[in-house]
PDB file of C-alpha atoms in Angstrom:
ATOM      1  CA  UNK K   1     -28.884 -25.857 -13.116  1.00 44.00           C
ATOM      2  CA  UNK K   2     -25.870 -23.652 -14.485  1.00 53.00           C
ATOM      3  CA  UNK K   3     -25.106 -20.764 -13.010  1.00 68.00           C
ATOM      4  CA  UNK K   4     -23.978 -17.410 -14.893  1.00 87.00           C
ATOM      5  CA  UNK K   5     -20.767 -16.115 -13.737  1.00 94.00           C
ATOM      6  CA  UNK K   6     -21.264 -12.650 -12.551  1.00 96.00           C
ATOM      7  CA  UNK K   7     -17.293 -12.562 -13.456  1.00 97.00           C
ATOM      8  CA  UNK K   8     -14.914 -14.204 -15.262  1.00 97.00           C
ATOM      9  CA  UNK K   9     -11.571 -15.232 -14.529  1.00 97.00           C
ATOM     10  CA  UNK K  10     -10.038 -13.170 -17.685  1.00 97.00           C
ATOM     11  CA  UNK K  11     -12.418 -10.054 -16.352  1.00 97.00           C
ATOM     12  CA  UNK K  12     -10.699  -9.743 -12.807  1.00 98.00           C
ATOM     13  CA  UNK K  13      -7.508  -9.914 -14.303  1.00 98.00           C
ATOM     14  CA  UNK K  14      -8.462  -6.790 -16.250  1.00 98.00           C
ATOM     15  CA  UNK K  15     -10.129  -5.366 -13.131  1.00 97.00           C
ATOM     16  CA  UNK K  16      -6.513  -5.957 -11.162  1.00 98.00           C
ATOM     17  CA  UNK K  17      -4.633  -5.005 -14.209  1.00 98.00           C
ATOM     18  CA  UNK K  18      -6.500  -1.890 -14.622  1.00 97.00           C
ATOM     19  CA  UNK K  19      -5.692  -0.770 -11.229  1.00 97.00           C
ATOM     20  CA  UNK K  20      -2.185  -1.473 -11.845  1.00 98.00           C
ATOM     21  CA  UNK K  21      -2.168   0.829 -14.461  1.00 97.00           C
ATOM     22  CA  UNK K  22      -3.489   3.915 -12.290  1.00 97.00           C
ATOM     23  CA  UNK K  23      -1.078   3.181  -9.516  1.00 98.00           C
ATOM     24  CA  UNK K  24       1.577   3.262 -12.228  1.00 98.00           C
ATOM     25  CA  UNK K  25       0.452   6.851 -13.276  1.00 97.00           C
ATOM     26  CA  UNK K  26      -0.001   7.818  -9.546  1.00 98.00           C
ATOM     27  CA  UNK K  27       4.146   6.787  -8.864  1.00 98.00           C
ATOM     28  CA  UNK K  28       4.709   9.052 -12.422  1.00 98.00           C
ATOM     29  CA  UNK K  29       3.388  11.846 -11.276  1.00 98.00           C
ATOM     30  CA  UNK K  30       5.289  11.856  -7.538  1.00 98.00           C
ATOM     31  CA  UNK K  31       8.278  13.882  -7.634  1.00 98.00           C
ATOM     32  CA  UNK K  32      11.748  11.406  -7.059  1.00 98.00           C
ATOM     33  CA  UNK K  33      12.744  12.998  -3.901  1.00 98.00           C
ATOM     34  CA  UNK K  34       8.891  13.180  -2.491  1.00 98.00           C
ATOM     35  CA  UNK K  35       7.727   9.535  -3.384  1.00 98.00           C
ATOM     36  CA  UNK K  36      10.731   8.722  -0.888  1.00 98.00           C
ATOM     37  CA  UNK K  37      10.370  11.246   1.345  1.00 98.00           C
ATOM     38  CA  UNK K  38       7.092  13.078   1.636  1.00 98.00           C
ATOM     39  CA  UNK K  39       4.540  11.497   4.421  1.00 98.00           C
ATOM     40  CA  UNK K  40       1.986  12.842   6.825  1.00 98.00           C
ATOM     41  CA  UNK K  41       1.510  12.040  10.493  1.00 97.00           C
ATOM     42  CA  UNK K  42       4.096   9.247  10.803  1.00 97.00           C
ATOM     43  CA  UNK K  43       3.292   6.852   7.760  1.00 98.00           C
ATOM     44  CA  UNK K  44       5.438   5.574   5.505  1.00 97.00           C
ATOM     45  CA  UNK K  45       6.294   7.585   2.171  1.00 98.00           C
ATOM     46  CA  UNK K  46       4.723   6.850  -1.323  1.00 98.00           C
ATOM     47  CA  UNK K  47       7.579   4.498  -2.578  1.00 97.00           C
ATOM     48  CA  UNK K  48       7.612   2.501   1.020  1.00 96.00           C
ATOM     49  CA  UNK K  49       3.919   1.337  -0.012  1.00 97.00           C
ATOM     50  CA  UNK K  50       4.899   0.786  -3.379  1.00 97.00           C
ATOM     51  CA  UNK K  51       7.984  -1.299  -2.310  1.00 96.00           C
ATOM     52  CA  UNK K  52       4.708  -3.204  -0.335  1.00 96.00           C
ATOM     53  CA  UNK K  53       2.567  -4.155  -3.201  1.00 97.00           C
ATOM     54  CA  UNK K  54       5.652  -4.971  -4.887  1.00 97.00           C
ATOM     55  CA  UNK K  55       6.527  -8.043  -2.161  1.00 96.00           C
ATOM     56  CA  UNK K  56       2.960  -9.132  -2.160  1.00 97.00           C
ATOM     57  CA  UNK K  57       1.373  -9.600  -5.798  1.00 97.00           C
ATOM     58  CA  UNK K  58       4.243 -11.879  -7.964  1.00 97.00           C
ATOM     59  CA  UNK K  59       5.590 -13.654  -4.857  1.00 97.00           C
ATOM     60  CA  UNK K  60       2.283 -14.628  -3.575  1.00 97.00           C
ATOM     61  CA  UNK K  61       0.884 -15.417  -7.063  1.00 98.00           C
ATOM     62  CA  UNK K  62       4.378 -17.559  -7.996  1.00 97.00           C
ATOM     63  CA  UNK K  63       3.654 -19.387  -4.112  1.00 97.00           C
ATOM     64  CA  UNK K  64      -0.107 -20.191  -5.266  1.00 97.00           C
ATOM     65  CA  UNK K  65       1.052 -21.810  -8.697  1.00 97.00           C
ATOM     66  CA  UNK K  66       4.334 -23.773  -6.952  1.00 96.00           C
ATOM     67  CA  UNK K  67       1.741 -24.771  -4.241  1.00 94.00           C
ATOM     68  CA  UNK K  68       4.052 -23.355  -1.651  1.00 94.00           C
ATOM     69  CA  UNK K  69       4.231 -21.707   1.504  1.00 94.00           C
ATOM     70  CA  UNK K  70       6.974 -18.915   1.560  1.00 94.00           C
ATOM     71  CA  UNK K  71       6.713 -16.315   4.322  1.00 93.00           C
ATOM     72  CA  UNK K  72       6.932 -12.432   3.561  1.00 94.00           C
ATOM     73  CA  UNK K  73      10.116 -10.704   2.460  1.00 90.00           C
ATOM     74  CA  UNK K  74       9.575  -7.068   2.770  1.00 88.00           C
ATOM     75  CA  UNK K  75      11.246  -5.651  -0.714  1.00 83.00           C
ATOM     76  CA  UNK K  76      13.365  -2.457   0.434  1.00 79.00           C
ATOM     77  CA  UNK K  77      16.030  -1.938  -2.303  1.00 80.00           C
ATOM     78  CA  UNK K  78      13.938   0.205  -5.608  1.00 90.00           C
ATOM     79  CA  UNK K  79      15.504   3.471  -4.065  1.00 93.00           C
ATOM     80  CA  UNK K  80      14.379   5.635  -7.616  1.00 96.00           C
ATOM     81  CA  UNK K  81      11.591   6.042  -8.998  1.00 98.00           C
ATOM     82  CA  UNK K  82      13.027   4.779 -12.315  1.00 97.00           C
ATOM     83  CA  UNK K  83      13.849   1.757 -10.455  1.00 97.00           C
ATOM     84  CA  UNK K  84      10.068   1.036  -9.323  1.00 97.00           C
ATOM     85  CA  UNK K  85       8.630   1.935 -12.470  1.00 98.00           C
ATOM     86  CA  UNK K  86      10.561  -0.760 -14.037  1.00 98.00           C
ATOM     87  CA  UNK K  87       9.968  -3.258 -11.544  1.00 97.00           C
ATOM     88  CA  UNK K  88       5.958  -1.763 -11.366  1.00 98.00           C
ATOM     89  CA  UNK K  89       5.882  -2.919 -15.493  1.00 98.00           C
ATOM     90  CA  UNK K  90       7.876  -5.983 -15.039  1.00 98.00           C
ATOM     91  CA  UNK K  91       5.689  -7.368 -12.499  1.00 98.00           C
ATOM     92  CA  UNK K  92       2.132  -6.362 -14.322  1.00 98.00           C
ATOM     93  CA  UNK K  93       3.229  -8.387 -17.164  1.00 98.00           C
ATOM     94  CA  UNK K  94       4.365 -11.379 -14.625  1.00 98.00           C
ATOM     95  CA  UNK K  95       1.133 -10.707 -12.570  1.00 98.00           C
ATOM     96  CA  UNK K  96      -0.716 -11.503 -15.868  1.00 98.00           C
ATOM     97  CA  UNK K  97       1.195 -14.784 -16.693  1.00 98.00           C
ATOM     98  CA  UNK K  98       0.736 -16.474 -13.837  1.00 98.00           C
ATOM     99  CA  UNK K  99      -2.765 -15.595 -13.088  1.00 98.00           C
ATOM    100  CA  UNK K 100      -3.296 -17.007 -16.481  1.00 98.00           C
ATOM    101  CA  UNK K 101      -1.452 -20.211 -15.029  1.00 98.00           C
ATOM    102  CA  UNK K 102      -4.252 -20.631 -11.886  1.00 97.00           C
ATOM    103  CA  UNK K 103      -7.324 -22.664 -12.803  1.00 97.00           C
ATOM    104  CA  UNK K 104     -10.550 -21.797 -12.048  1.00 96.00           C
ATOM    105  CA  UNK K 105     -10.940 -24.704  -9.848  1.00 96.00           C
ATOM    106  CA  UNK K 106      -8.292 -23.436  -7.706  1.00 97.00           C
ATOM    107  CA  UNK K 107     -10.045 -20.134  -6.455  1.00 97.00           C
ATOM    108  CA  UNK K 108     -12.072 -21.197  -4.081  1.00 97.00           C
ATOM    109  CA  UNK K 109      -8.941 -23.489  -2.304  1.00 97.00           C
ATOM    110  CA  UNK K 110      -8.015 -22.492   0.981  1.00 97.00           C
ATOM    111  CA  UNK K 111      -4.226 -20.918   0.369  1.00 96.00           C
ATOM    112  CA  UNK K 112      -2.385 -19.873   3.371  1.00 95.00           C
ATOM    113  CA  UNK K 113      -0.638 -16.756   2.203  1.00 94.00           C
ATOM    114  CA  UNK K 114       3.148 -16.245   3.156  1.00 94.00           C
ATOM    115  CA  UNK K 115       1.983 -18.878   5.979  1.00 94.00           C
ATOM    116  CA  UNK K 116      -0.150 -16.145   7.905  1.00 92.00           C
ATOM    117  CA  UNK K 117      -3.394 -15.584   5.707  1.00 91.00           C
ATOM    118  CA  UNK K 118      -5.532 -18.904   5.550  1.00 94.00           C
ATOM    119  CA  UNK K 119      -8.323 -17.611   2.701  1.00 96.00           C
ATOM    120  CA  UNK K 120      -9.515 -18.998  -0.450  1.00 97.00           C
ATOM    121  CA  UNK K 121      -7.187 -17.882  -3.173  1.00 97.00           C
ATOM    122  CA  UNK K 122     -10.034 -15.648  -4.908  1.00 98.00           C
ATOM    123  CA  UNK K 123     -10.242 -13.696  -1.340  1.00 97.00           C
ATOM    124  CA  UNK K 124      -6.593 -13.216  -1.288  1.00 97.00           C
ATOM    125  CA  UNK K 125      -6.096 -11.721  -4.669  1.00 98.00           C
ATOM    126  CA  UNK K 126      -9.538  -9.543  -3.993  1.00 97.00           C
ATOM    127  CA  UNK K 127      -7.042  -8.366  -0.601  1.00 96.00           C
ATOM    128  CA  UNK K 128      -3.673  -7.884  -3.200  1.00 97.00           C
ATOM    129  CA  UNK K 129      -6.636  -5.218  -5.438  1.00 98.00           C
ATOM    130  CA  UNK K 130      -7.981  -3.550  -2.542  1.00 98.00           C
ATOM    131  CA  UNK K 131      -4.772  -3.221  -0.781  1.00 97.00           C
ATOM    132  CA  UNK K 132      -3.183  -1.738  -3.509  1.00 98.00           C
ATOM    133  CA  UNK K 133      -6.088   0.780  -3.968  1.00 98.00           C
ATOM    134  CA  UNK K 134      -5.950   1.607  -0.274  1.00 98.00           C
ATOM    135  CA  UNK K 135      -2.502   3.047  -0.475  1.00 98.00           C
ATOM    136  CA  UNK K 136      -2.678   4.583  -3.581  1.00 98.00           C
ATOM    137  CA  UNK K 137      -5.603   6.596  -2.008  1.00 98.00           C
ATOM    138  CA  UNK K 138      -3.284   7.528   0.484  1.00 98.00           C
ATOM    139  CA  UNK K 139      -0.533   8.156  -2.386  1.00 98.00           C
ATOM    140  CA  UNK K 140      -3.802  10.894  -3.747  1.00 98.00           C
ATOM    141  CA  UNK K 141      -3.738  12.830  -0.456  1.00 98.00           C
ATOM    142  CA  UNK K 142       0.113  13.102  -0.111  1.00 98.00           C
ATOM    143  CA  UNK K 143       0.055  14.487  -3.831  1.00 98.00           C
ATOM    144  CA  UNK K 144      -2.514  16.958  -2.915  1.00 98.00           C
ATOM    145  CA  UNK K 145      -0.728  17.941   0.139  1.00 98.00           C
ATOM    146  CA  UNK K 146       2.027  19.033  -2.387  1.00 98.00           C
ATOM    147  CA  UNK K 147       0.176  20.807  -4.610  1.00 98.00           C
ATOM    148  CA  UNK K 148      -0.189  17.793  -7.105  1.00 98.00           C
ATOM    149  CA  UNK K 149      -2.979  16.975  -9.099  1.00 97.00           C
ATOM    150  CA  UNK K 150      -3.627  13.269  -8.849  1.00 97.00           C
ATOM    151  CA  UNK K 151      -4.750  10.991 -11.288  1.00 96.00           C
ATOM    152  CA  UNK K 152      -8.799  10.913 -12.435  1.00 93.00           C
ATOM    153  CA  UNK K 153      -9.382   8.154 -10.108  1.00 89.00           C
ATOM    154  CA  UNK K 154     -11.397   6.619 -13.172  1.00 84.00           C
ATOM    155  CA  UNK K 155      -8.657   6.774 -15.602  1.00 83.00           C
ATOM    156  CA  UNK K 156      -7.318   3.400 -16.500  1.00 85.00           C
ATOM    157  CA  UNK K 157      -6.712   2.490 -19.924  1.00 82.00           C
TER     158      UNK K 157
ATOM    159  CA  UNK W   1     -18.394 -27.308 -20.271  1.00 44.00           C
ATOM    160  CA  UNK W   2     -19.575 -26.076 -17.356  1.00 52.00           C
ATOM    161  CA  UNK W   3     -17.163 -23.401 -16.320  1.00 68.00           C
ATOM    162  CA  UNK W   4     -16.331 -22.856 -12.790  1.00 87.00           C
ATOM    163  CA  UNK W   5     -17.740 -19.494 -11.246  1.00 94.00           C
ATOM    164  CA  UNK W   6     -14.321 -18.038  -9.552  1.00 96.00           C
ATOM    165  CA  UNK W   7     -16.234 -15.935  -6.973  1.00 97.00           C
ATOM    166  CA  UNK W   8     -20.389 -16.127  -6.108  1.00 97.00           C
ATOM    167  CA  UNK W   9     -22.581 -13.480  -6.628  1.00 97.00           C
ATOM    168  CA  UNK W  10     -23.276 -14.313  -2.692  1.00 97.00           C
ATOM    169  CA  UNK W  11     -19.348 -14.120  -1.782  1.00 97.00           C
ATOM    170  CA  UNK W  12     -19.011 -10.550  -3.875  1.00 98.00           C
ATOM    171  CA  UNK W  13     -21.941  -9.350  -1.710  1.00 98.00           C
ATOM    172  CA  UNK W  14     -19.777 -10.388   1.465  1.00 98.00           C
ATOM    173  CA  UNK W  15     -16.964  -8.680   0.109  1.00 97.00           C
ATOM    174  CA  UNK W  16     -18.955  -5.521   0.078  1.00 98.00           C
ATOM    175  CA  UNK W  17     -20.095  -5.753   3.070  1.00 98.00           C
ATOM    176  CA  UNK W  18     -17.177  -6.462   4.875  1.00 97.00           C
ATOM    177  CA  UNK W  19     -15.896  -3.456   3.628  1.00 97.00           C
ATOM    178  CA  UNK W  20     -19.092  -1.242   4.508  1.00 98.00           C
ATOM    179  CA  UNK W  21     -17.856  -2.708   8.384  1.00 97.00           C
ATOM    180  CA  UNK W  22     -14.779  -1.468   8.408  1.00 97.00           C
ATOM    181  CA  UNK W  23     -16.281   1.829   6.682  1.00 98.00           C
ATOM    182  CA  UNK W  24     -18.223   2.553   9.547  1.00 98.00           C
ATOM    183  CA  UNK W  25     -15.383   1.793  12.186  1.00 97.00           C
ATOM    184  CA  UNK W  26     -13.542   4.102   9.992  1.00 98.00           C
ATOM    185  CA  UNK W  27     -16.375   6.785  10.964  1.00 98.00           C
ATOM    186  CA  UNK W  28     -16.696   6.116  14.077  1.00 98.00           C
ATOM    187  CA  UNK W  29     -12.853   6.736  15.287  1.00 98.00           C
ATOM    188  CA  UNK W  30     -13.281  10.184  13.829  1.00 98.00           C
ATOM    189  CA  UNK W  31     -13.992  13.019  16.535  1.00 98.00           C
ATOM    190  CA  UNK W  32     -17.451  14.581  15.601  1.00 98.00           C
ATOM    191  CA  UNK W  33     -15.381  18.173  14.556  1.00 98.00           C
ATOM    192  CA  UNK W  34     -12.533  17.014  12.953  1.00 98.00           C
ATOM    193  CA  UNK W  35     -14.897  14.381  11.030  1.00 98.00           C
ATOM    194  CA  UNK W  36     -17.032  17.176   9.392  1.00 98.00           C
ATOM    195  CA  UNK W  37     -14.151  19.999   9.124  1.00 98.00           C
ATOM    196  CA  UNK W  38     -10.755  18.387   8.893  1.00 98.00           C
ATOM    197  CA  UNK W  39      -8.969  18.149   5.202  1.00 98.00           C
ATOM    198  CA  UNK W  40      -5.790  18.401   3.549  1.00 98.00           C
ATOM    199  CA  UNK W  41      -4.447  19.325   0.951  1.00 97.00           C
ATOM    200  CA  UNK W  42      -7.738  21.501  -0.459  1.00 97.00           C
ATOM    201  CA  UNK W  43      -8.932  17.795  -0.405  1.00 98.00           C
ATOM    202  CA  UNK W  44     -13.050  17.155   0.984  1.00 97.00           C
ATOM    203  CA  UNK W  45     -13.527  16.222   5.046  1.00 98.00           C
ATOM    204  CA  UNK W  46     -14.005  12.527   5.422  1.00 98.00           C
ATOM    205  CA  UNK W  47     -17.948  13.429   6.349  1.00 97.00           C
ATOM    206  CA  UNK W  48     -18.064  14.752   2.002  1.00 96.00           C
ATOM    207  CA  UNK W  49     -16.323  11.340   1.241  1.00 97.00           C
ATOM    208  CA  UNK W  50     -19.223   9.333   3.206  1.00 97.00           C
ATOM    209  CA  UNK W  51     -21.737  11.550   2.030  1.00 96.00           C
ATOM    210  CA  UNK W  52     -20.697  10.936  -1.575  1.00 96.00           C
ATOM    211  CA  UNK W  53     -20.587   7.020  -0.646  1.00 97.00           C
ATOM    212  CA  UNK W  54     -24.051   7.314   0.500  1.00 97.00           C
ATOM    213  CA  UNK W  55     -24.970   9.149  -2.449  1.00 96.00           C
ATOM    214  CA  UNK W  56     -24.140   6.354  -4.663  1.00 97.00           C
ATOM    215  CA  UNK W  57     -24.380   2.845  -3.704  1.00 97.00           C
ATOM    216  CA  UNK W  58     -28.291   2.857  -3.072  1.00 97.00           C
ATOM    217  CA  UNK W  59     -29.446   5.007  -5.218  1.00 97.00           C
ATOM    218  CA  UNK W  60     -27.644   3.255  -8.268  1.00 97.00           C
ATOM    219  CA  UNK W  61     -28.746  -0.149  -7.143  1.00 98.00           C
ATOM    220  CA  UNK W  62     -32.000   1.228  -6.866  1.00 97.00           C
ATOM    221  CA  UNK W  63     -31.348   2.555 -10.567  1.00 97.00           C
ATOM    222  CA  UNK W  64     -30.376  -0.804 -11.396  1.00 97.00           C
ATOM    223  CA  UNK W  65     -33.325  -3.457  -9.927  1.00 97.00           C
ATOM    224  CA  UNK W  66     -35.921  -1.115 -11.302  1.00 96.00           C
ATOM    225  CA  UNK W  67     -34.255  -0.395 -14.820  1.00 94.00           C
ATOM    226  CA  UNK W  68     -34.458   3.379 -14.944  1.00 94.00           C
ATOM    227  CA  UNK W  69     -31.749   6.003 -14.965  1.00 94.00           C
ATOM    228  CA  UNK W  70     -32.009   8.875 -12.698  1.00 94.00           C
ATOM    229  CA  UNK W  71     -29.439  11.721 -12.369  1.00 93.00           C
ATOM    230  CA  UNK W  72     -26.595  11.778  -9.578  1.00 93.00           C
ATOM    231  CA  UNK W  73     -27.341  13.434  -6.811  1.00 90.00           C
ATOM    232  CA  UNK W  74     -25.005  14.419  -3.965  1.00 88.00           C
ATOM    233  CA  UNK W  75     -26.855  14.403  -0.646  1.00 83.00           C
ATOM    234  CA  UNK W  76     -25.415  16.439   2.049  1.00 79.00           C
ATOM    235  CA  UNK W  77     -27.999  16.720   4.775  1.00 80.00           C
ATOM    236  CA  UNK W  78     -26.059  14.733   7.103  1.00 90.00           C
ATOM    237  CA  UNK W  79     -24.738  17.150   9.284  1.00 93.00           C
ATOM    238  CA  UNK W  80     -23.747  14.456  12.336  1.00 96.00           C
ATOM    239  CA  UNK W  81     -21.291  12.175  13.131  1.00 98.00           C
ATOM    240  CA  UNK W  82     -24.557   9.928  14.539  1.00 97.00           C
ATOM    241  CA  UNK W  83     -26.351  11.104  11.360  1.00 97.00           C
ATOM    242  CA  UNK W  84     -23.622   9.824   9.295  1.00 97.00           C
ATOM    243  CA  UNK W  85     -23.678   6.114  11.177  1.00 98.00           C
ATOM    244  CA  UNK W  86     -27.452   5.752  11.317  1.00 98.00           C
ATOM    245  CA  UNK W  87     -27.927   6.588   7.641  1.00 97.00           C
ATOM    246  CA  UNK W  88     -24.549   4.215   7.311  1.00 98.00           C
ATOM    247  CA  UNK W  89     -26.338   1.075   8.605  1.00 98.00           C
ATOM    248  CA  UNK W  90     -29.788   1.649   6.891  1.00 98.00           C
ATOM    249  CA  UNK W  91     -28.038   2.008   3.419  1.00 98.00           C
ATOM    250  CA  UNK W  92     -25.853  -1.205   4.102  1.00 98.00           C
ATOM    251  CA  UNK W  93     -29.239  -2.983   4.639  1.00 98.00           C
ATOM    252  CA  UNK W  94     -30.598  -1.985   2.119  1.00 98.00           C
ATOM    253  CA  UNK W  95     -27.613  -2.680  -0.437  1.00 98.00           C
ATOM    254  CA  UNK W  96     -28.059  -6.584   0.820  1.00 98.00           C
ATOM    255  CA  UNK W  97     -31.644  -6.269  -0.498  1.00 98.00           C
ATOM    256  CA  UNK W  98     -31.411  -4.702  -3.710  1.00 98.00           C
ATOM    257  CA  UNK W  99     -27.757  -6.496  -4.408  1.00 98.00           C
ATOM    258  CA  UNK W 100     -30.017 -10.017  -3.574  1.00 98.00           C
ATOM    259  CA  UNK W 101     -33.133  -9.241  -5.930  1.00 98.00           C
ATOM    260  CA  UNK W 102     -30.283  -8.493  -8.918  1.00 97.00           C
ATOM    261  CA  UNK W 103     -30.044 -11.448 -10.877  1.00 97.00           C
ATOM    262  CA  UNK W 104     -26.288 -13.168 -11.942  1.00 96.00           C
ATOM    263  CA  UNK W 105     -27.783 -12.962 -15.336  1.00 96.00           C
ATOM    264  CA  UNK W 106     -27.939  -9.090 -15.110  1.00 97.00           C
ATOM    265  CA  UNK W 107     -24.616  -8.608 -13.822  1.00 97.00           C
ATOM    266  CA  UNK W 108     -23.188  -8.741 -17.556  1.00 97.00           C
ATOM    267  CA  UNK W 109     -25.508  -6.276 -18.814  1.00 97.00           C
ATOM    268  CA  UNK W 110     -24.754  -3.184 -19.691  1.00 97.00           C
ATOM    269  CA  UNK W 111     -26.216  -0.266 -17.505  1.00 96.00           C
ATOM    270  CA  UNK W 112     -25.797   3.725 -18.218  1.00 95.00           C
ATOM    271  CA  UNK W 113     -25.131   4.024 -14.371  1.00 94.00           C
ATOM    272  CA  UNK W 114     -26.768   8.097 -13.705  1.00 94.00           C
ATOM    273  CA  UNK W 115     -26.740   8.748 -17.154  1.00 94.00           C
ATOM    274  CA  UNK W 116     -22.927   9.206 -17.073  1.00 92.00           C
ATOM    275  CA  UNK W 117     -21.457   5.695 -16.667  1.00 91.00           C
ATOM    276  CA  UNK W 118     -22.351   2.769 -19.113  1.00 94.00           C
ATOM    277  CA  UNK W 119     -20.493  -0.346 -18.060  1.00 96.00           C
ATOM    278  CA  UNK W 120     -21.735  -3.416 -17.163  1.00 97.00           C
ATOM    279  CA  UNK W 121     -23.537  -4.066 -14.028  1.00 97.00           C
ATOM    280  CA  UNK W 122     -20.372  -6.070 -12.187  1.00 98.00           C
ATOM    281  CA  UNK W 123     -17.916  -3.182 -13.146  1.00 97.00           C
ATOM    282  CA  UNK W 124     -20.466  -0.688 -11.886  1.00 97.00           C
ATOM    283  CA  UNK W 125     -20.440  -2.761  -8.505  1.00 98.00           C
ATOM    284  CA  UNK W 126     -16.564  -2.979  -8.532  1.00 97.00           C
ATOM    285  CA  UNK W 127     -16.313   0.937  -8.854  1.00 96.00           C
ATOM    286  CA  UNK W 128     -18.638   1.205  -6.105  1.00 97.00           C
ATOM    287  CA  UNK W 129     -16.420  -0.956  -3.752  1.00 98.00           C
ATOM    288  CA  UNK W 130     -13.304   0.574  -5.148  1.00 98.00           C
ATOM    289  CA  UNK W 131     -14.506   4.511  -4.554  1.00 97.00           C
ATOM    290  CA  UNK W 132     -15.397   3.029  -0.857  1.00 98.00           C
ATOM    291  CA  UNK W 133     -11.476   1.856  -0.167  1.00 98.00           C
ATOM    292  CA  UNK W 134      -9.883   4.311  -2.203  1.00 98.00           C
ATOM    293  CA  UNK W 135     -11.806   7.691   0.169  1.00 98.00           C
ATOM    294  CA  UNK W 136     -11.860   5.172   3.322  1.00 98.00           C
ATOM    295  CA  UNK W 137      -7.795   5.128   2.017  1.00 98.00           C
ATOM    296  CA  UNK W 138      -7.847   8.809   2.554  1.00 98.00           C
ATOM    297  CA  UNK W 139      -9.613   8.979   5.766  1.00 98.00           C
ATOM    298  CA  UNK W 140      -6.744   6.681   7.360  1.00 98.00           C
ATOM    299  CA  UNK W 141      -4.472   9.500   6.132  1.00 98.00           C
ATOM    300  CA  UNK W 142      -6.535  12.361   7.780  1.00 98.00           C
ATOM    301  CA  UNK W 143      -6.869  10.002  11.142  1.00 98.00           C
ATOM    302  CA  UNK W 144      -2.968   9.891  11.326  1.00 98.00           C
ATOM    303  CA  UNK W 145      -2.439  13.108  10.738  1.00 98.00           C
ATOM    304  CA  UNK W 146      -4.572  13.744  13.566  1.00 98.00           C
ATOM    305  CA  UNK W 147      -2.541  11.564  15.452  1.00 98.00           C
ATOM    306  CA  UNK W 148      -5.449   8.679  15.697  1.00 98.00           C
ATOM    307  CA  UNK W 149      -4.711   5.134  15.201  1.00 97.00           C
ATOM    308  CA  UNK W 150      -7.281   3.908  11.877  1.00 97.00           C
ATOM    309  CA  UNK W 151      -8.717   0.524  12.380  1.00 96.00           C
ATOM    310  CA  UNK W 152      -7.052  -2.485  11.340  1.00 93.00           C
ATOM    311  CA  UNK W 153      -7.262  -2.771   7.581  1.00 89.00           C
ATOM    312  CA  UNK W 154      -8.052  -6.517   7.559  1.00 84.00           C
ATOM    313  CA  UNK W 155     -10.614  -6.424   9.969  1.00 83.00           C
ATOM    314  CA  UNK W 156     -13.977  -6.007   8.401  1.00 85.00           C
ATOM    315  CA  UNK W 157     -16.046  -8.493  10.550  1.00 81.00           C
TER     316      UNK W 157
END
């Protein structure tokens, strides 16, 4: 019997890509000094995160197409917020081309990610989307701590 | 050709439900006060963020299985932390049943989630999973501020 998908392939993509977008808007609307600066209770400021998401999504996505195991680099050096935004639209675009380069087949493999994270390769990219959304909902409370508006949380076309 | 699926209805389901675990560990490292009264930024206490969480997920699958469209409510009766956990585990048992009497062949249809939100079913799922990490996001932020160590963000079993 055939099953229906309850998602395709080119749907998560614009699921992840989507999100991308938001987080985009949510480092626009950080002033430059508090995206590097600003935290609460000992975390790491906006752009720290940022730098984060930044090391995971297009190494770990270039690692799953080489069939490679490379282990984490922390990225440090986007010290503006010019800086990340360009990187933030260079890598959506790369995010998107080498997605587009994974089978179907492959999702359900067994990839160990940066040699520490043995998961199917579906589970890791579901971790890269909710990862990302986890710090940008941090991001939302260190804007409101300023006196920022956020974001609509649904806004991401 | 038969296309193949890149994640199960079944594995999306443990994907939610993983993340309803570490939800509820979220709650429960909370101190009862701080849980119902603590905010920043003019932002909701974490206890309005559940409540809102609770407010959706059930209801709208309930929405969805019997194919009817009922207006959002926000419930705020829960006035305890042990409130808050009890209702927590009933809701994430019954998500598992409604979630497992939705067919895949439903998940593409479109559905005017409360009256407010027509998308298909699988993007009305994904919101509800995203608004869960992106407030749970949050509540890491008020936990540090209050000086209290959130639970491990990949540990959701």
């Amino acid at each position: 019997m055939k099953k229906t998908e309850i998602i395709t392939k080119d749907e998560l993509l614009k699921h992840w890509l989507e999100h991308r977008t938001l987080t985009k808007r949510t480092i626009e609307v950080f002033p430059e000094k508090e995206l590097f600066e600003f935290s609460i209770g000992g975390m790491r400021p906006f752009a720290k995160m940022v730098n984060e998401l930044l090391s995971i999504a297009v190494p770990a996505l270039e690692d799953m197409i080489l069939n490679r195991t490379t282990p984490f680099t922390h990225r440090e050096g986007l010290l503006t917020k010019e800086a990340l935004l360009t990187q933030w639209d260079y890598d959506t675009q790369k995010i998107a081309e080498l997605y587009n380069q994974l089978p179907e087949e492959r999702f359900h493999e067994e990839f160990n990610l940066f040699g520490e994270y043995k998961f199917p390769i579906v589970e890791n990219i579901l971790y890269m989307i909710d990862n990302e959304i986890h710090h940008r909902g941090q991001g939302y409370v260190y804007l409101r701590a300023l006196g920022i508006a956020p974001p609509f949380f649904w806004d991401r076309y």
